[in-house]
């Protein structure tokens, strides 16, 4: 999970763009995007928590990513490339988000080199984080993955269900309990 720290958001160009963005509110349990539906937005979480998920070959609901305050979430293949989407995004709490379309981002990048550079850094961080998650699922024990999540995102244990956390960690809910 990658956080866009408030001090980064205070960049004048970015702050103006965020202030002008459309704001949406979702209730706990609401679907922002359902599997099969095109993801039209990049979401910046103002308050609340979201998760992206998919269904594995056995039909199990697997949490792919969490995003809480000051974090971004989208479904990249769908948002950037208009590809078919197997992921969903749902609100785990009442959530307020600022939303950006692909065209909004392109406009922002054209308008401000600083914003374009900032998003390049964010995308790089996301790629590194996702790559590390794949490696961790293959090379670290469940306990090590749990401890790392506890260290880096301790509030998740008060905000998401054990089932969602367990599937994110690649373990059963019984193992997590």
mmCIF file of C-alpha atoms in Angstrom:
data_model
loop_
_atom_site.group_PDB
_atom_site.id
_atom_site.type_symbol
_atom_site.label_atom_id
_atom_site.label_comp_id
_atom_site.label_asym_id
_atom_site.label_seq_id
_atom_site.Cartn_x
_atom_site.Cartn_y
_atom_site.Cartn_z
ATOM 1 C CA UNK A 1 0.000 0.000 0.000
ATOM 2 C CA UNK A 2 1.402 3.347 -1.073
ATOM 3 C CA UNK A 3 0.500 6.504 0.798
ATOM 4 C CA UNK A 4 0.469 9.965 -0.777
ATOM 5 C CA UNK A 5 1.557 11.896 2.261
ATOM 6 C CA UNK A 6 -0.334 15.102 3.075
ATOM 7 C CA UNK A 7 2.824 17.185 2.570
ATOM 8 C CA UNK A 8 3.074 15.830 -1.005
ATOM 9 C CA UNK A 9 -0.581 16.665 -1.550
ATOM 10 C CA UNK A 10 0.198 20.219 -0.457
ATOM 11 C CA UNK A 11 2.167 20.766 -3.682
ATOM 12 C CA UNK A 12 0.350 23.800 -5.112
ATOM 13 C CA UNK A 13 -0.418 22.253 -8.505
ATOM 14 C CA UNK A 14 -1.511 18.936 -7.036
ATOM 15 C CA UNK A 15 -3.494 20.548 -4.214
ATOM 16 C CA UNK A 16 -5.408 22.646 -6.750
ATOM 17 C CA UNK A 17 -6.086 19.625 -8.901
ATOM 18 C CA UNK A 18 -7.293 17.563 -5.925
ATOM 19 C CA UNK A 19 -9.504 20.427 -4.755
ATOM 20 C CA UNK A 20 -11.120 20.578 -8.211
ATOM 21 C CA UNK A 21 -11.605 16.811 -8.398
ATOM 22 C CA UNK A 22 -14.975 15.174 -8.153
ATOM 23 C CA UNK A 23 -15.668 13.752 -4.683
ATOM 24 C CA UNK A 24 -17.681 10.584 -4.169
ATOM 25 C CA UNK A 25 -18.981 8.962 -0.987
ATOM 26 C CA UNK A 26 -19.507 5.238 -0.527
ATOM 27 C CA UNK A 27 -21.106 3.324 2.298
ATOM 28 C CA UNK A 28 -19.525 0.295 3.928
ATOM 29 C CA UNK A 29 -20.028 -2.672 1.596
ATOM 30 C CA UNK A 30 -20.602 -0.589 -1.540
ATOM 31 C CA UNK A 31 -18.946 -1.736 -4.751
ATOM 32 C CA UNK A 32 -16.969 0.981 -6.513
ATOM 33 C CA UNK A 33 -16.079 -1.409 -9.319
ATOM 34 C CA UNK A 34 -17.311 -4.957 -9.877
ATOM 35 C CA UNK A 35 -15.409 -7.690 -11.722
ATOM 36 C CA UNK A 36 -16.198 -7.406 -15.429
ATOM 37 C CA UNK A 37 -16.931 -3.682 -15.168
ATOM 38 C CA UNK A 38 -14.470 -1.136 -16.579
ATOM 39 C CA UNK A 39 -12.646 0.867 -13.910
ATOM 40 C CA UNK A 40 -13.153 4.509 -14.905
ATOM 41 C CA UNK A 41 -11.297 6.208 -12.052
ATOM 42 C CA UNK A 42 -8.123 6.499 -10.082
ATOM 43 C CA UNK A 43 -9.314 6.892 -6.491
ATOM 44 C CA UNK A 44 -7.555 8.966 -3.834
ATOM 45 C CA UNK A 45 -8.928 7.948 -0.446
ATOM 46 C CA UNK A 46 -9.752 10.971 1.703
ATOM 47 C CA UNK A 47 -11.324 8.952 4.523
ATOM 48 C CA UNK A 48 -12.249 5.307 4.976
ATOM 49 C CA UNK A 49 -10.723 2.170 3.515
ATOM 50 C CA UNK A 50 -11.088 0.283 0.241
ATOM 51 C CA UNK A 51 -9.894 -3.077 -0.971
ATOM 52 C CA UNK A 52 -9.396 -4.513 -4.411
ATOM 53 C CA UNK A 53 -10.133 -8.184 -4.854
ATOM 54 C CA UNK A 54 -10.484 -10.977 -7.378
ATOM 55 C CA UNK A 55 -11.776 -14.545 -7.449
ATOM 56 C CA UNK A 56 -9.271 -17.376 -7.810
ATOM 57 C CA UNK A 57 -9.889 -20.509 -9.909
ATOM 58 C CA UNK A 58 -11.724 -22.126 -6.987
ATOM 59 C CA UNK A 59 -14.056 -19.146 -6.561
ATOM 60 C CA UNK A 60 -12.353 -17.839 -3.422
ATOM 61 C CA UNK A 61 -12.538 -14.079 -2.876
ATOM 62 C CA UNK A 62 -8.911 -12.889 -2.622
ATOM 63 C CA UNK A 63 -7.898 -9.442 -1.355
ATOM 64 C CA UNK A 64 -5.280 -7.980 -3.664
ATOM 65 C CA UNK A 65 -4.722 -4.511 -2.167
ATOM 66 C CA UNK A 66 -5.920 -2.201 0.596
ATOM 67 C CA UNK A 67 -6.063 1.585 0.392
ATOM 68 C CA UNK A 68 -6.857 3.944 3.252
ATOM 69 C CA UNK A 69 -6.360 7.658 3.857
ATOM 70 C CA UNK A 70 -3.950 9.356 1.441
ATOM 71 C CA UNK A 71 -3.604 6.220 -0.684
ATOM 72 C CA UNK A 72 -4.400 5.644 -4.342
ATOM 73 C CA UNK A 73 -6.237 2.669 -5.769
ATOM 74 C CA UNK A 74 -7.398 1.685 -9.227
ATOM 75 C CA UNK A 75 -7.390 -1.354 -11.471
ATOM 76 C CA UNK A 76 -4.450 -0.526 -13.769
ATOM 77 C CA UNK A 77 -5.160 -2.751 -16.819
ATOM 78 C CA UNK A 78 -8.745 -1.526 -16.906
ATOM 79 C CA UNK A 79 -8.100 2.130 -16.039
ATOM 80 C CA UNK A 80 -5.038 2.722 -18.223
ATOM 81 C CA UNK A 81 -5.617 0.277 -21.095
ATOM 82 C CA UNK A 82 -9.404 -0.257 -21.106
ATOM 83 C CA UNK A 83 -8.765 -4.003 -20.762
ATOM 84 C CA UNK A 84 -11.226 -6.532 -19.407
ATOM 85 C CA UNK A 85 -11.354 -6.396 -15.654
ATOM 86 C CA UNK A 86 -11.284 -9.348 -13.258
ATOM 87 C CA UNK A 87 -10.907 -7.173 -10.151
ATOM 88 C CA UNK A 88 -13.429 -5.413 -7.965
ATOM 89 C CA UNK A 89 -13.058 -2.559 -5.505
ATOM 90 C CA UNK A 90 -15.258 -2.297 -2.422
ATOM 91 C CA UNK A 91 -15.600 -0.012 0.576
ATOM 92 C CA UNK A 92 -14.788 -1.671 3.903
ATOM 93 C CA UNK A 93 -15.943 1.461 5.775
ATOM 94 C CA UNK A 94 -17.916 4.533 4.863
ATOM 95 C CA UNK A 95 -15.441 6.128 2.483
ATOM 96 C CA UNK A 96 -14.861 9.487 0.805
ATOM 97 C CA UNK A 97 -12.685 9.585 -2.319
ATOM 98 C CA UNK A 98 -11.479 12.096 -4.863
ATOM 99 C CA UNK A 99 -11.710 10.597 -8.337
ATOM 100 C CA UNK A 100 -9.666 11.216 -11.461
ATOM 101 C CA UNK A 101 -10.325 9.979 -14.981
ATOM 102 C CA UNK A 102 -7.550 8.980 -17.338
ATOM 103 C CA UNK A 103 -8.102 12.260 -19.214
ATOM 104 C CA UNK A 104 -7.832 14.177 -15.921
ATOM 105 C CA UNK A 105 -4.411 12.620 -15.347
ATOM 106 C CA UNK A 106 -3.230 13.372 -18.869
ATOM 107 C CA UNK A 107 -4.341 16.988 -18.463
ATOM 108 C CA UNK A 108 -2.568 17.217 -15.114
ATOM 109 C CA UNK A 109 0.647 15.774 -16.554
ATOM 110 C CA UNK A 110 0.582 18.233 -19.458
ATOM 111 C CA UNK A 111 -0.060 21.138 -17.126
ATOM 112 C CA UNK A 112 2.602 20.360 -14.516
ATOM 113 C CA UNK A 113 5.938 18.612 -14.945
ATOM 114 C CA UNK A 114 6.117 18.386 -11.139
ATOM 115 C CA UNK A 115 2.896 16.344 -10.990
ATOM 116 C CA UNK A 116 4.049 14.120 -13.832
ATOM 117 C CA UNK A 117 7.301 13.418 -11.953
ATOM 118 C CA UNK A 118 5.415 12.787 -8.692
ATOM 119 C CA UNK A 119 3.143 10.219 -10.356
ATOM 120 C CA UNK A 120 6.128 8.528 -11.984
ATOM 121 C CA UNK A 121 7.624 8.115 -8.513
ATOM 122 C CA UNK A 122 4.298 6.802 -7.155
ATOM 123 C CA UNK A 123 3.948 4.290 -10.001
ATOM 124 C CA UNK A 124 7.509 3.133 -9.400
ATOM 125 C CA UNK A 125 6.761 2.629 -5.691
ATOM 126 C CA UNK A 126 3.616 0.675 -6.522
ATOM 127 C CA UNK A 127 5.502 -1.577 -8.963
ATOM 128 C CA UNK A 128 8.195 -2.272 -6.383
ATOM 129 C CA UNK A 129 5.605 -2.962 -3.663
ATOM 130 C CA UNK A 130 3.570 -5.336 -5.849
ATOM 131 C CA UNK A 131 6.712 -7.106 -7.036
ATOM 132 C CA UNK A 132 7.837 -7.553 -3.439
ATOM 133 C CA UNK A 133 4.396 -8.871 -2.466
ATOM 134 C CA UNK A 134 4.653 -11.608 -5.109
ATOM 135 C CA UNK A 135 8.150 -12.551 -3.915
ATOM 136 C CA UNK A 136 7.029 -12.487 -0.262
ATOM 137 C CA UNK A 137 4.129 -14.850 -0.991
ATOM 138 C CA UNK A 138 6.617 -17.310 -2.475
ATOM 139 C CA UNK A 139 9.546 -16.933 -0.073
ATOM 140 C CA UNK A 140 8.365 -15.733 3.349
ATOM 141 C CA UNK A 141 6.478 -17.656 5.955
ATOM 142 C CA UNK A 142 2.919 -16.688 6.808
ATOM 143 C CA UNK A 143 4.164 -15.435 10.172
ATOM 144 C CA UNK A 144 6.771 -13.212 8.508
ATOM 145 C CA UNK A 145 4.149 -11.749 6.129
ATOM 146 C CA UNK A 146 1.797 -11.173 9.061
ATOM 147 C CA UNK A 147 4.505 -9.419 11.108
ATOM 148 C CA UNK A 148 5.446 -7.217 8.153
ATOM 149 C CA UNK A 149 1.814 -6.185 7.643
ATOM 150 C CA UNK A 150 1.479 -5.516 11.368
ATOM 151 C CA UNK A 151 4.596 -3.347 11.276
ATOM 152 C CA UNK A 152 3.721 -1.400 8.108
ATOM 153 C CA UNK A 153 -0.075 -1.131 8.320
ATOM 154 C CA UNK A 154 -1.125 -1.899 11.928
ATOM 155 C CA UNK A 155 -4.508 -0.176 11.674
ATOM 156 C CA UNK A 156 -5.659 -2.698 9.061
ATOM 157 C CA UNK A 157 -6.355 -5.178 11.856
ATOM 158 C CA UNK A 158 -9.018 -2.819 13.261
ATOM 159 C CA UNK A 159 -10.482 -1.847 9.910
ATOM 160 C CA UNK A 160 -10.709 -4.991 7.768
ATOM 161 C CA UNK A 161 -12.136 -8.424 8.434
ATOM 162 C CA UNK A 162 -9.864 -11.321 9.313
ATOM 163 C CA UNK A 163 -10.992 -13.038 6.122
ATOM 164 C CA UNK A 164 -9.860 -10.104 3.965
ATOM 165 C CA UNK A 165 -6.537 -9.849 5.804
ATOM 166 C CA UNK A 166 -5.947 -13.609 5.601
ATOM 167 C CA UNK A 167 -6.580 -13.696 1.854
ATOM 168 C CA UNK A 168 -4.247 -10.699 1.375
ATOM 169 C CA UNK A 169 -1.556 -12.599 3.274
ATOM 170 C CA UNK A 170 -2.190 -15.766 1.270
ATOM 171 C CA UNK A 171 -3.358 -17.839 4.237
ATOM 172 C CA UNK A 172 -6.631 -19.216 5.534
ATOM 173 C CA UNK A 173 -8.697 -17.323 8.065
ATOM 174 C CA UNK A 174 -8.252 -20.231 10.486
ATOM 175 C CA UNK A 175 -4.468 -19.864 10.232
ATOM 176 C CA UNK A 176 -4.697 -16.139 10.907
ATOM 177 C CA UNK A 177 -6.919 -16.659 13.934
#
